Amino acid sequence: MGSFRPDANILRKHPNAITQQQLDEKSRFVGTLLGAAAGEALGAPCEDQGAREPSAVPREITGGGIWAAGEPTDDIELTLALLRSLVARGGLDLDDVARGYLRWFQGRPKDVGNLTRAALENLRAGEPPTQSGAIAWEDSGRKAAGNGSVMCCAPIGLLHVKSLDGLADDAAAASRITHADPRCVGGCIGVATAIAWLVRGGKDADEAAERAASAAGAVSDEVRPVIERGASRKPQDLRVDGHDRGFVLHTVELAFSALASVDTLEDGIVAVVARGGDTDTNACVAGALLGAKLGKAAVPERWMAKLKAAPELTSLGEQLYRQL
């Protein structure tokens, strides 16, 4: 019985054939978005409940407070607005993204961060998206560094899966629509860089964190050590609750700790939610990183069935992937 010998010229004979590598990459691409949505949905009902043991965190998406099960909060609504624009425009168009953000804002959403609200009010008043976030930051006394832009920056990383050129510029520009503090900008650059690296096949979380820290460090001296420290710890080692629970550096550190130390997406999201604080955003960012590493199949089916944004996220993700 003869042995099978793969044809080395198969792709030349069939240039439109889809390889397993491409299938895996597409799974990680879409998994980034679905992981973010799963994290947000599991974390939203747990806000304001404080830290607890992971065993005490509900592992089902049931909804709570003002949220129905799987209903998107501002994290995924803004992610969708950015993603729709990237697909429609074939790249980052700040004016178009700003219009999408304003359409969402004009619908009187239930949950909007203070800095995001101030920046969007500036947009509504006619300020350009290159200045809306900066004005809000100046008005805060240059102190506000919330996690309102890092929570929705995943599509920027996906946009640059094929080439990292321009990623830092796009992530910075997208962040500055609402969050101009260098720590927010650096956080977006770091998270987007890690996502791009993981989706394109860099399965080593340590290397992804190193690249993220290096890219973020070019903008903020504070973000680089936070990513490095997060990648060397476990979620249970970190304290992110308290009066500054929406601080961007808390979110970034916790997300990278989950990426580096947890084997499954479900366990990672649960571990992040267990730390308390801004649970929906922290888990959203962690879920995006874990989805970029582990792929779509890592999101539990019982969660997928309850994620109301899943069909649109999947469709838009697949469209953006084809455009790259």
PDB file of N, CA and C in Angstrom, residues 52-148:
ATOM      1  N   ARG A  52     -14.873  38.512  44.401  1.00  0.00           N
ATOM      2  CA  ARG A  52     -15.352  37.261  44.982  1.00  0.00           C
ATOM      3  C   ARG A  52     -14.494  36.117  44.454  1.00  0.00           C
ATOM      4  N   GLU A  53     -14.724  34.945  44.945  1.00  0.00           N
ATOM      5  CA  GLU A  53     -14.045  33.777  44.416  1.00  0.00           C
ATOM      6  C   GLU A  53     -14.646  33.412  43.056  1.00  0.00           C
ATOM      7  N   PRO A  54     -13.814  32.909  42.120  1.00  0.00           N
ATOM      8  CA  PRO A  54     -14.346  32.521  40.812  1.00  0.00           C
ATOM      9  C   PRO A  54     -15.509  31.539  40.906  1.00  0.00           C
ATOM     10  N   SER A  55     -15.489  30.682  41.904  1.00  0.00           N
ATOM     11  CA  SER A  55     -16.572  29.706  42.063  1.00  0.00           C
ATOM     12  C   SER A  55     -17.914  30.365  42.353  1.00  0.00           C
ATOM     13  N   ALA A  56     -17.885  31.626  42.809  1.00  0.00           N
ATOM     14  CA  ALA A  56     -19.116  32.343  43.128  1.00  0.00           C
ATOM     15  C   ALA A  56     -19.650  33.158  41.953  1.00  0.00           C
ATOM     16  N   VAL A  57     -18.933  33.156  40.827  1.00  0.00           N
ATOM     17  CA  VAL A  57     -19.378  33.898  39.646  1.00  0.00           C
ATOM     18  C   VAL A  57     -20.315  33.023  38.820  1.00  0.00           C
ATOM     19  N   PRO A  58     -21.527  33.491  38.508  1.00  0.00           N
ATOM     20  CA  PRO A  58     -22.432  32.715  37.655  1.00  0.00           C
ATOM     21  C   PRO A  58     -21.797  32.491  36.276  1.00  0.00           C
ATOM     22  N   ARG A  59     -21.823  31.264  35.806  1.00  0.00           N
ATOM     23  CA  ARG A  59     -21.216  30.941  34.519  1.00  0.00           C
ATOM     24  C   ARG A  59     -22.239  30.921  33.378  1.00  0.00           C
ATOM     25  N   GLU A  60     -23.396  31.465  33.625  1.00  0.00           N
ATOM     26  CA  GLU A  60     -24.416  31.524  32.592  1.00  0.00           C
ATOM     27  C   GLU A  60     -24.749  32.981  32.294  1.00  0.00           C
ATOM     28  N   ILE A  61     -25.075  33.257  31.050  1.00  0.00           N
ATOM     29  CA  ILE A  61     -25.490  34.593  30.653  1.00  0.00           C
ATOM     30  C   ILE A  61     -26.986  34.701  30.883  1.00  0.00           C
ATOM     31  N   THR A  62     -27.345  35.379  31.951  1.00  0.00           N
ATOM     32  CA  THR A  62     -28.748  35.459  32.344  1.00  0.00           C
ATOM     33  C   THR A  62     -29.279  36.877  32.379  1.00  0.00           C
ATOM     34  N   GLY A  63     -28.399  37.843  32.282  1.00  0.00           N
ATOM     35  CA  GLY A  63     -28.838  39.222  32.399  1.00  0.00           C
ATOM     36  C   GLY A  63     -29.006  39.614  33.852  1.00  0.00           C
ATOM     37  N   GLY A  64     -29.149  40.900  34.080  1.00  0.00           N
ATOM     38  CA  GLY A  64     -29.322  41.380  35.447  1.00  0.00           C
ATOM     39  C   GLY A  64     -29.349  42.887  35.465  1.00  0.00           C
ATOM     40  N   GLY A  65     -29.913  43.459  36.479  1.00  0.00           N
ATOM     41  CA  GLY A  65     -29.983  44.914  36.559  1.00  0.00           C
ATOM     42  C   GLY A  65     -30.775  45.461  35.380  1.00  0.00           C
ATOM     43  N   ILE A  66     -30.192  46.405  34.648  1.00  0.00           N
ATOM     44  CA  ILE A  66     -30.879  47.029  33.520  1.00  0.00           C
ATOM     45  C   ILE A  66     -30.682  46.251  32.235  1.00  0.00           C
ATOM     46  N   TRP A  67     -29.921  45.141  32.279  1.00  0.00           N
ATOM     47  CA  TRP A  67     -29.580  44.432  31.052  1.00  0.00           C
ATOM     48  C   TRP A  67     -30.342  43.123  30.917  1.00  0.00           C
ATOM     49  N   ALA A  68     -30.925  42.900  29.740  1.00  0.00           N
ATOM     50  CA  ALA A  68     -31.477  41.592  29.414  1.00  0.00           C
ATOM     51  C   ALA A  68     -30.330  40.667  29.042  1.00  0.00           C
ATOM     52  N   ALA A  69     -30.574  39.370  29.055  1.00  0.00           N
ATOM     53  CA  ALA A  69     -29.527  38.402  28.763  1.00  0.00           C
ATOM     54  C   ALA A  69     -28.919  38.660  27.394  1.00  0.00           C
ATOM     55  N   GLY A  70     -27.603  38.865  27.363  1.00  0.00           N
ATOM     56  CA  GLY A  70     -26.884  39.010  26.108  1.00  0.00           C
ATOM     57  C   GLY A  70     -27.073  40.339  25.410  1.00  0.00           C
ATOM     58  N   GLU A  71     -27.820  41.269  26.013  1.00  0.00           N
ATOM     59  CA  GLU A  71     -28.026  42.568  25.374  1.00  0.00           C
ATOM     60  C   GLU A  71     -26.739  43.384  25.451  1.00  0.00           C
ATOM     61  N   PRO A  72     -26.261  43.940  24.325  1.00  0.00           N
ATOM     62  CA  PRO A  72     -24.994  44.672  24.342  1.00  0.00           C
ATOM     63  C   PRO A  72     -25.042  45.920  25.207  1.00  0.00           C
ATOM     64  N   THR A  73     -23.960  46.200  25.908  1.00  0.00           N
ATOM     65  CA  THR A  73     -23.798  47.463  26.605  1.00  0.00           C
ATOM     66  C   THR A  73     -22.956  48.373  25.716  1.00  0.00           C
ATOM     67  N   ASP A  74     -22.473  49.483  26.276  1.00  0.00           N
ATOM     68  CA  ASP A  74     -21.731  50.424  25.441  1.00  0.00           C
ATOM     69  C   ASP A  74     -20.468  49.810  24.855  1.00  0.00           C
ATOM     70  N   ASP A  75     -19.864  48.841  25.535  1.00  0.00           N
ATOM     71  CA  ASP A  75     -18.638  48.217  25.029  1.00  0.00           C
ATOM     72  C   ASP A  75     -18.847  47.672  23.622  1.00  0.00           C
ATOM     73  N   ILE A  76     -19.850  46.819  23.454  1.00  0.00           N
ATOM     74  CA  ILE A  76     -20.073  46.169  22.173  1.00  0.00           C
ATOM     75  C   ILE A  76     -20.816  47.076  21.203  1.00  0.00           C
ATOM     76  N   GLU A  77     -21.665  47.959  21.698  1.00  0.00           N
ATOM     77  CA  GLU A  77     -22.335  48.901  20.799  1.00  0.00           C
ATOM     78  C   GLU A  77     -21.308  49.786  20.088  1.00  0.00           C
ATOM     79  N   LEU A  78     -20.312  50.260  20.820  1.00  0.00           N
ATOM     80  CA  LEU A  78     -19.277  51.088  20.201  1.00  0.00           C
ATOM     81  C   LEU A  78     -18.343  50.248  19.337  1.00  0.00           C
ATOM     82  N   THR A  79     -18.081  49.013  19.753  1.00  0.00           N
ATOM     83  CA  THR A  79     -17.307  48.099  18.916  1.00  0.00           C
ATOM     84  C   THR A  79     -18.009  47.891  17.579  1.00  0.00           C
ATOM     85  N   LEU A  80     -19.324  47.683  17.621  1.00  0.00           N
ATOM     86  CA  LEU A  80     -20.094  47.496  16.396  1.00  0.00           C
ATOM     87  C   LEU A  80     -20.057  48.748  15.522  1.00  0.00           C
ATOM     88  N   ALA A  81     -20.170  49.916  16.128  1.00  0.00           N
ATOM     89  CA  ALA A  81     -20.135  51.153  15.353  1.00  0.00           C
ATOM     90  C   ALA A  81     -18.799  51.291  14.629  1.00  0.00           C
ATOM     91  N   LEU A  82     -17.715  51.003  15.321  1.00  0.00           N
ATOM     92  CA  LEU A  82     -16.386  51.067  14.706  1.00  0.00           C
ATOM     93  C   LEU A  82     -16.247  50.008  13.623  1.00  0.00           C
ATOM     94  N   LEU A  83     -16.702  48.812  13.902  1.00  0.00           N
ATOM     95  CA  LEU A  83     -16.585  47.708  12.952  1.00  0.00           C
ATOM     96  C   LEU A  83     -17.395  47.970  11.685  1.00  0.00           C
ATOM     97  N   ARG A  84     -18.619  48.476  11.836  1.00  0.00           N
ATOM     98  CA  ARG A  84     -19.435  48.798  10.663  1.00  0.00           C
ATOM     99  C   ARG A  84     -18.727  49.801   9.764  1.00  0.00           C
ATOM    100  N   SER A  85     -18.112  50.796  10.379  1.00  0.00           N
ATOM    101  CA  SER A  85     -17.421  51.821   9.600  1.00  0.00           C
ATOM    102  C   SER A  85     -16.207  51.237   8.866  1.00  0.00           C
ATOM    103  N   LEU A  86     -15.428  50.403   9.554  1.00  0.00           N
ATOM    104  CA  LEU A  86     -14.250  49.805   8.915  1.00  0.00           C
ATOM    105  C   LEU A  86     -14.647  48.977   7.700  1.00  0.00           C
ATOM    106  N   VAL A  87     -15.739  48.235   7.828  1.00  0.00           N
ATOM    107  CA  VAL A  87     -16.205  47.406   6.713  1.00  0.00           C
ATOM    108  C   VAL A  87     -16.715  48.287   5.577  1.00  0.00           C
ATOM    109  N   ALA A  88     -17.508  49.290   5.902  1.00  0.00           N
ATOM    110  CA  ALA A  88     -18.102  50.141   4.873  1.00  0.00           C
ATOM    111  C   ALA A  88     -17.062  50.988   4.155  1.00  0.00           C
ATOM    112  N   ARG A  89     -16.067  51.460   4.902  1.00  0.00           N
ATOM    113  CA  ARG A  89     -15.076  52.380   4.332  1.00  0.00           C
ATOM    114  C   ARG A  89     -13.786  51.691   3.897  1.00  0.00           C
ATOM    115  N   GLY A  90     -13.618  50.440   4.288  1.00  0.00           N
ATOM    116  CA  GLY A  90     -12.398  49.734   3.917  1.00  0.00           C
ATOM    117  C   GLY A  90     -11.178  50.196   4.681  1.00  0.00           C
ATOM    118  N   GLY A  91     -11.370  50.863   5.784  1.00  0.00           N
ATOM    119  CA  GLY A  91     -10.274  51.375   6.600  1.00  0.00           C
ATOM    120  C   GLY A  91     -10.828  52.349   7.614  1.00  0.00           C
ATOM    121  N   LEU A  92      -9.933  53.002   8.336  1.00  0.00           N
ATOM    122  CA  LEU A  92     -10.360  53.918   9.390  1.00  0.00           C
ATOM    123  C   LEU A  92     -10.688  55.292   8.815  1.00  0.00           C
ATOM    124  N   ASP A  93     -11.929  55.675   8.905  1.00  0.00           N
ATOM    125  CA  ASP A  93     -12.418  56.989   8.510  1.00  0.00           C
ATOM    126  C   ASP A  93     -12.998  57.633   9.773  1.00  0.00           C
ATOM    127  N   LEU A  94     -12.249  58.535  10.373  1.00  0.00           N
ATOM    128  CA  LEU A  94     -12.640  59.087  11.671  1.00  0.00           C
ATOM    129  C   LEU A  94     -13.998  59.788  11.627  1.00  0.00           C
ATOM    130  N   ASP A  95     -14.257  60.507  10.574  1.00  0.00           N
ATOM    131  CA  ASP A  95     -15.536  61.206  10.482  1.00  0.00           C
ATOM    132  C   ASP A  95     -16.695  60.212  10.437  1.00  0.00           C
ATOM    133  N   ASP A  96     -16.510  59.119   9.708  1.00  0.00           N
ATOM    134  CA  ASP A  96     -17.570  58.120   9.613  1.00  0.00           C
ATOM    135  C   ASP A  96     -17.748  57.394  10.947  1.00  0.00           C
ATOM    136  N   VAL A  97     -16.648  57.081  11.615  1.00  0.00           N
ATOM    137  CA  VAL A  97     -16.746  56.461  12.938  1.00  0.00           C
ATOM    138  C   VAL A  97     -17.475  57.396  13.891  1.00  0.00           C
ATOM    139  N   ALA A  98     -17.128  58.659  13.857  1.00  0.00           N
ATOM    140  CA  ALA A  98     -17.778  59.635  14.740  1.00  0.00           C
ATOM    141  C   ALA A  98     -19.278  59.696  14.480  1.00  0.00           C
ATOM    142  N   ARG A  99     -19.674  59.642  13.218  1.00  0.00           N
ATOM    143  CA  ARG A  99     -21.107  59.655  12.909  1.00  0.00           C
ATOM    144  C   ARG A  99     -21.800  58.412  13.481  1.00  0.00           C
ATOM    145  N   GLY A 100     -21.124  57.270  13.406  1.00  0.00           N
ATOM    146  CA  GLY A 100     -21.689  56.057  13.987  1.00  0.00           C
ATOM    147  C   GLY A 100     -21.826  56.150  15.493  1.00  0.00           C
ATOM    148  N   TYR A 101     -20.804  56.713  16.143  1.00  0.00           N
ATOM    149  CA  TYR A 101     -20.883  56.899  17.587  1.00  0.00           C
ATOM    150  C   TYR A 101     -22.044  57.821  17.952  1.00  0.00           C
ATOM    151  N   LEU A 102     -22.226  58.894  17.179  1.00  0.00           N
ATOM    152  CA  LEU A 102     -23.297  59.836  17.481  1.00  0.00           C
ATOM    153  C   LEU A 102     -24.679  59.222  17.263  1.00  0.00           C
ATOM    154  N   ARG A 103     -24.816  58.389  16.227  1.00  0.00           N
ATOM    155  CA  ARG A 103     -26.108  57.715  16.027  1.00  0.00           C
ATOM    156  C   ARG A 103     -26.461  56.863  17.243  1.00  0.00           C
ATOM    157  N   TRP A 104     -25.447  56.179  17.764  1.00  0.00           N
ATOM    158  CA  TRP A 104     -25.673  55.381  18.971  1.00  0.00           C
ATOM    159  C   TRP A 104     -26.029  56.284  20.150  1.00  0.00           C
ATOM    160  N   PHE A 105     -25.318  57.365  20.314  1.00  0.00           N
ATOM    161  CA  PHE A 105     -25.508  58.279  21.449  1.00  0.00           C
ATOM    162  C   PHE A 105     -26.876  58.946  21.395  1.00  0.00           C
ATOM    163  N   GLN A 106     -27.335  59.254  20.207  1.00  0.00           N
ATOM    164  CA  GLN A 106     -28.625  59.915  20.055  1.00  0.00           C
ATOM    165  C   GLN A 106     -29.789  58.989  20.393  1.00  0.00           C
ATOM    166  N   GLY A 107     -29.505  57.689  20.488  1.00  0.00           N
ATOM    167  CA  GLY A 107     -30.527  56.746  20.909  1.00  0.00           C
ATOM    168  C   GLY A 107     -30.685  56.673  22.410  1.00  0.00           C
ATOM    169  N   ARG A 108     -30.015  57.571  23.132  1.00  0.00           N
ATOM    170  CA  ARG A 108     -30.089  57.642  24.590  1.00  0.00           C
ATOM    171  C   ARG A 108     -29.753  56.295  25.247  1.00  0.00           C
ATOM    172  N   PRO A 109     -28.529  55.830  25.035  1.00  0.00           N
ATOM    173  CA  PRO A 109     -28.136  54.538  25.619  1.00  0.00           C
ATOM    174  C   PRO A 109     -28.188  54.561  27.139  1.00  0.00           C
ATOM    175  N   LYS A 110     -28.321  53.366  27.723  1.00  0.00           N
ATOM    176  CA  LYS A 110     -28.505  53.244  29.164  1.00  0.00           C
ATOM    177  C   LYS A 110     -27.227  53.513  29.956  1.00  0.00           C
ATOM    178  N   ASP A 111     -26.088  53.243  29.346  1.00  0.00           N
ATOM    179  CA  ASP A 111     -24.841  53.284  30.114  1.00  0.00           C
ATOM    180  C   ASP A 111     -23.752  53.942  29.285  1.00  0.00           C
ATOM    181  N   VAL A 112     -23.346  55.142  29.682  1.00  0.00           N
ATOM    182  CA  VAL A 112     -22.290  55.868  28.968  1.00  0.00           C
ATOM    183  C   VAL A 112     -21.313  56.406  29.992  1.00  0.00           C
ATOM    184  N   GLY A 113     -20.012  56.135  29.810  1.00  0.00           N
ATOM    185  CA  GLY A 113     -19.002  56.664  30.709  1.00  0.00           C
ATOM    186  C   GLY A 113     -18.933  58.180  30.640  1.00  0.00           C
ATOM    187  N   ASN A 114     -18.487  58.788  31.711  1.00  0.00           N
ATOM    188  CA  ASN A 114     -18.465  60.251  31.790  1.00  0.00           C
ATOM    189  C   ASN A 114     -17.606  60.881  30.703  1.00  0.00           C
ATOM    190  N   LEU A 115     -16.413  60.339  30.481  1.00  0.00           N
ATOM    191  CA  LEU A 115     -15.523  60.922  29.480  1.00  0.00           C
ATOM    192  C   LEU A 115     -16.060  60.684  28.071  1.00  0.00           C
ATOM    193  N   THR A 116     -16.607  59.502  27.843  1.00  0.00           N
ATOM    194  CA  THR A 116     -17.221  59.218  26.543  1.00  0.00           C
ATOM    195  C   THR A 116     -18.370  60.177  26.278  1.00  0.00           C
ATOM    196  N   ARG A 117     -19.206  60.385  27.293  1.00  0.00           N
ATOM    197  CA  ARG A 117     -20.335  61.301  27.141  1.00  0.00           C
ATOM    198  C   ARG A 117     -19.851  62.717  26.802  1.00  0.00           C
ATOM    199  N   ALA A 118     -18.839  63.179  27.521  1.00  0.00           N
ATOM    200  CA  ALA A 118     -18.332  64.529  27.271  1.00  0.00           C
ATOM    201  C   ALA A 118     -17.772  64.655  25.858  1.00  0.00           C
ATOM    202  N   ALA A 119     -17.034  63.655  25.405  1.00  0.00           N
ATOM    203  CA  ALA A 119     -16.455  63.693  24.058  1.00  0.00           C
ATOM    204  C   ALA A 119     -17.543  63.662  22.989  1.00  0.00           C
ATOM    205  N   LEU A 120     -18.568  62.834  23.194  1.00  0.00           N
ATOM    206  CA  LEU A 120     -19.644  62.756  22.213  1.00  0.00           C
ATOM    207  C   LEU A 120     -20.484  64.027  22.206  1.00  0.00           C
ATOM    208  N   GLU A 121     -20.624  64.668  23.357  1.00  0.00           N
ATOM    209  CA  GLU A 121     -21.293  65.971  23.382  1.00  0.00           C
ATOM    210  C   GLU A 121     -20.487  66.988  22.571  1.00  0.00           C
ATOM    211  N   ASN A 122     -19.169  66.883  22.652  1.00  0.00           N
ATOM    212  CA  ASN A 122     -18.324  67.765  21.838  1.00  0.00           C
ATOM    213  C   ASN A 122     -18.520  67.497  20.354  1.00  0.00           C
ATOM    214  N   LEU A 123     -18.609  66.227  19.981  1.00  0.00           N
ATOM    215  CA  LEU A 123     -18.883  65.889  18.583  1.00  0.00           C
ATOM    216  C   LEU A 123     -20.224  66.467  18.146  1.00  0.00           C
ATOM    217  N   ARG A 124     -21.218  66.313  18.989  1.00  0.00           N
ATOM    218  CA  ARG A 124     -22.551  66.801  18.656  1.00  0.00           C
ATOM    219  C   ARG A 124     -22.563  68.323  18.503  1.00  0.00           C
ATOM    220  N   ALA A 125     -21.674  68.983  19.231  1.00  0.00           N
ATOM    221  CA  ALA A 125     -21.584  70.443  19.144  1.00  0.00           C
ATOM    222  C   ALA A 125     -20.793  70.897  17.925  1.00  0.00           C
ATOM    223  N   GLY A 126     -20.236  69.964  17.168  1.00  0.00           N
ATOM    224  CA  GLY A 126     -19.535  70.322  15.943  1.00  0.00           C
ATOM    225  C   GLY A 126     -18.030  70.201  15.982  1.00  0.00           C
ATOM    226  N   GLU A 127     -17.459  69.766  17.111  1.00  0.00           N
ATOM    227  CA  GLU A 127     -16.014  69.587  17.174  1.00  0.00           C
ATOM    228  C   GLU A 127     -15.602  68.383  16.313  1.00  0.00           C
ATOM    229  N   PRO A 128     -14.447  68.437  15.679  1.00  0.00           N
ATOM    230  CA  PRO A 128     -13.999  67.311  14.850  1.00  0.00           C
ATOM    231  C   PRO A 128     -13.559  66.143  15.726  1.00  0.00           C
ATOM    232  N   PRO A 129     -13.604  64.919  15.188  1.00  0.00           N
ATOM    233  CA  PRO A 129     -13.204  63.752  15.996  1.00  0.00           C
ATOM    234  C   PRO A 129     -11.746  63.767  16.408  1.00  0.00           C
ATOM    235  N   THR A 130     -10.926  64.556  15.750  1.00  0.00           N
ATOM    236  CA  THR A 130      -9.531  64.681  16.157  1.00  0.00           C
ATOM    237  C   THR A 130      -9.368  65.531  17.411  1.00  0.00           C
ATOM    238  N   GLN A 131     -10.429  66.258  17.787  1.00  0.00           N
ATOM    239  CA  GLN A 131     -10.348  67.157  18.936  1.00  0.00           C
ATOM    240  C   GLN A 131     -11.365  66.848  20.029  1.00  0.00           C
ATOM    241  N   SER A 132     -12.400  66.080  19.718  1.00  0.00           N
ATOM    242  CA  SER A 132     -13.495  65.872  20.671  1.00  0.00           C
ATOM    243  C   SER A 132     -13.020  65.261  21.979  1.00  0.00           C
ATOM    244  N   GLY A 133     -12.165  64.240  21.889  1.00  0.00           N
ATOM    245  CA  GLY A 133     -11.657  63.602  23.092  1.00  0.00           C
ATOM    246  C   GLY A 133     -10.655  64.469  23.834  1.00  0.00           C
ATOM    247  N   ALA A 134      -9.842  65.206  23.080  1.00  0.00           N
ATOM    248  CA  ALA A 134      -8.836  66.066  23.707  1.00  0.00           C
ATOM    249  C   ALA A 134      -9.483  67.168  24.527  1.00  0.00           C
ATOM    250  N   ILE A 135     -10.571  67.735  24.000  1.00  0.00           N
ATOM    251  CA  ILE A 135     -11.263  68.791  24.736  1.00  0.00           C
ATOM    252  C   ILE A 135     -11.870  68.230  26.020  1.00  0.00           C
ATOM    253  N   ALA A 136     -12.470  67.033  25.921  1.00  0.00           N
ATOM    254  CA  ALA A 136     -13.041  66.414  27.121  1.00  0.00           C
ATOM    255  C   ALA A 136     -11.958  66.133  28.151  1.00  0.00           C
ATOM    256  N   TRP A 137     -10.798  65.702  27.692  1.00  0.00           N
ATOM    257  CA  TRP A 137      -9.681  65.406  28.603  1.00  0.00           C
ATOM    258  C   TRP A 137      -9.163  66.679  29.256  1.00  0.00           C
ATOM    259  N   GLU A 138      -9.034  67.751  28.480  1.00  0.00           N
ATOM    260  CA  GLU A 138      -8.605  69.038  29.037  1.00  0.00           C
ATOM    261  C   GLU A 138      -9.590  69.512  30.092  1.00  0.00           C
ATOM    262  N   ASP A 139     -10.879  69.347  29.799  1.00  0.00           N
ATOM    263  CA  ASP A 139     -11.897  69.782  30.753  1.00  0.00           C
ATOM    264  C   ASP A 139     -11.858  68.975  32.052  1.00  0.00           C
ATOM    265  N   SER A 140     -11.305  67.778  31.988  1.00  0.00           N
ATOM    266  CA  SER A 140     -11.181  66.953  33.195  1.00  0.00           C
ATOM    267  C   SER A 140      -9.949  67.313  34.008  1.00  0.00           C
ATOM    268  N   GLY A 141      -9.181  68.277  33.529  1.00  0.00           N
ATOM    269  CA  GLY A 141      -7.935  68.625  34.190  1.00  0.00           C
ATOM    270  C   GLY A 141      -6.804  67.684  33.818  1.00  0.00           C
ATOM    271  N   ARG A 142      -6.947  67.058  32.663  1.00  0.00           N
ATOM    272  CA  ARG A 142      -5.965  66.075  32.171  1.00  0.00           C
ATOM    273  C   ARG A 142      -5.765  64.930  33.165  1.00  0.00           C
ATOM    274  N   LYS A 143      -6.824  64.561  33.836  1.00  0.00           N
ATOM    275  CA  LYS A 143      -6.737  63.487  34.828  1.00  0.00           C
ATOM    276  C   LYS A 143      -7.515  62.246  34.426  1.00  0.00           C
ATOM    277  N   ALA A 144      -8.519  62.399  33.584  1.00  0.00           N
ATOM    278  CA  ALA A 144      -9.407  61.280  33.273  1.00  0.00           C
ATOM    279  C   ALA A 144      -8.729  60.287  32.325  1.00  0.00           C
ATOM    280  N   ALA A 145      -8.656  59.042  32.755  1.00  0.00           N
ATOM    281  CA  ALA A 145      -8.061  57.973  31.931  1.00  0.00           C
ATOM    282  C   ALA A 145      -8.919  56.722  32.082  1.00  0.00           C
ATOM    283  N   GLY A 146     -10.160  56.833  31.649  1.00  0.00           N
ATOM    284  CA  GLY A 146     -11.073  55.704  31.739  1.00  0.00           C
ATOM    285  C   GLY A 146     -10.829  54.663  30.659  1.00  0.00           C
ATOM    286  N   ASN A 147     -11.566  53.575  30.750  1.00  0.00           N
ATOM    287  CA  ASN A 147     -11.359  52.456  29.821  1.00  0.00           C
ATOM    288  C   ASN A 147     -12.356  52.465  28.662  1.00  0.00           C
ATOM    289  N   GLY A 148     -12.940  53.618  28.369  1.00  0.00           N
ATOM    290  CA  GLY A 148     -13.981  53.703  27.353  1.00  0.00           C
ATOM    291  C   GLY A 148     -13.530  53.578  25.921  1.00  0.00           C
TER     292      GLY A 148
END
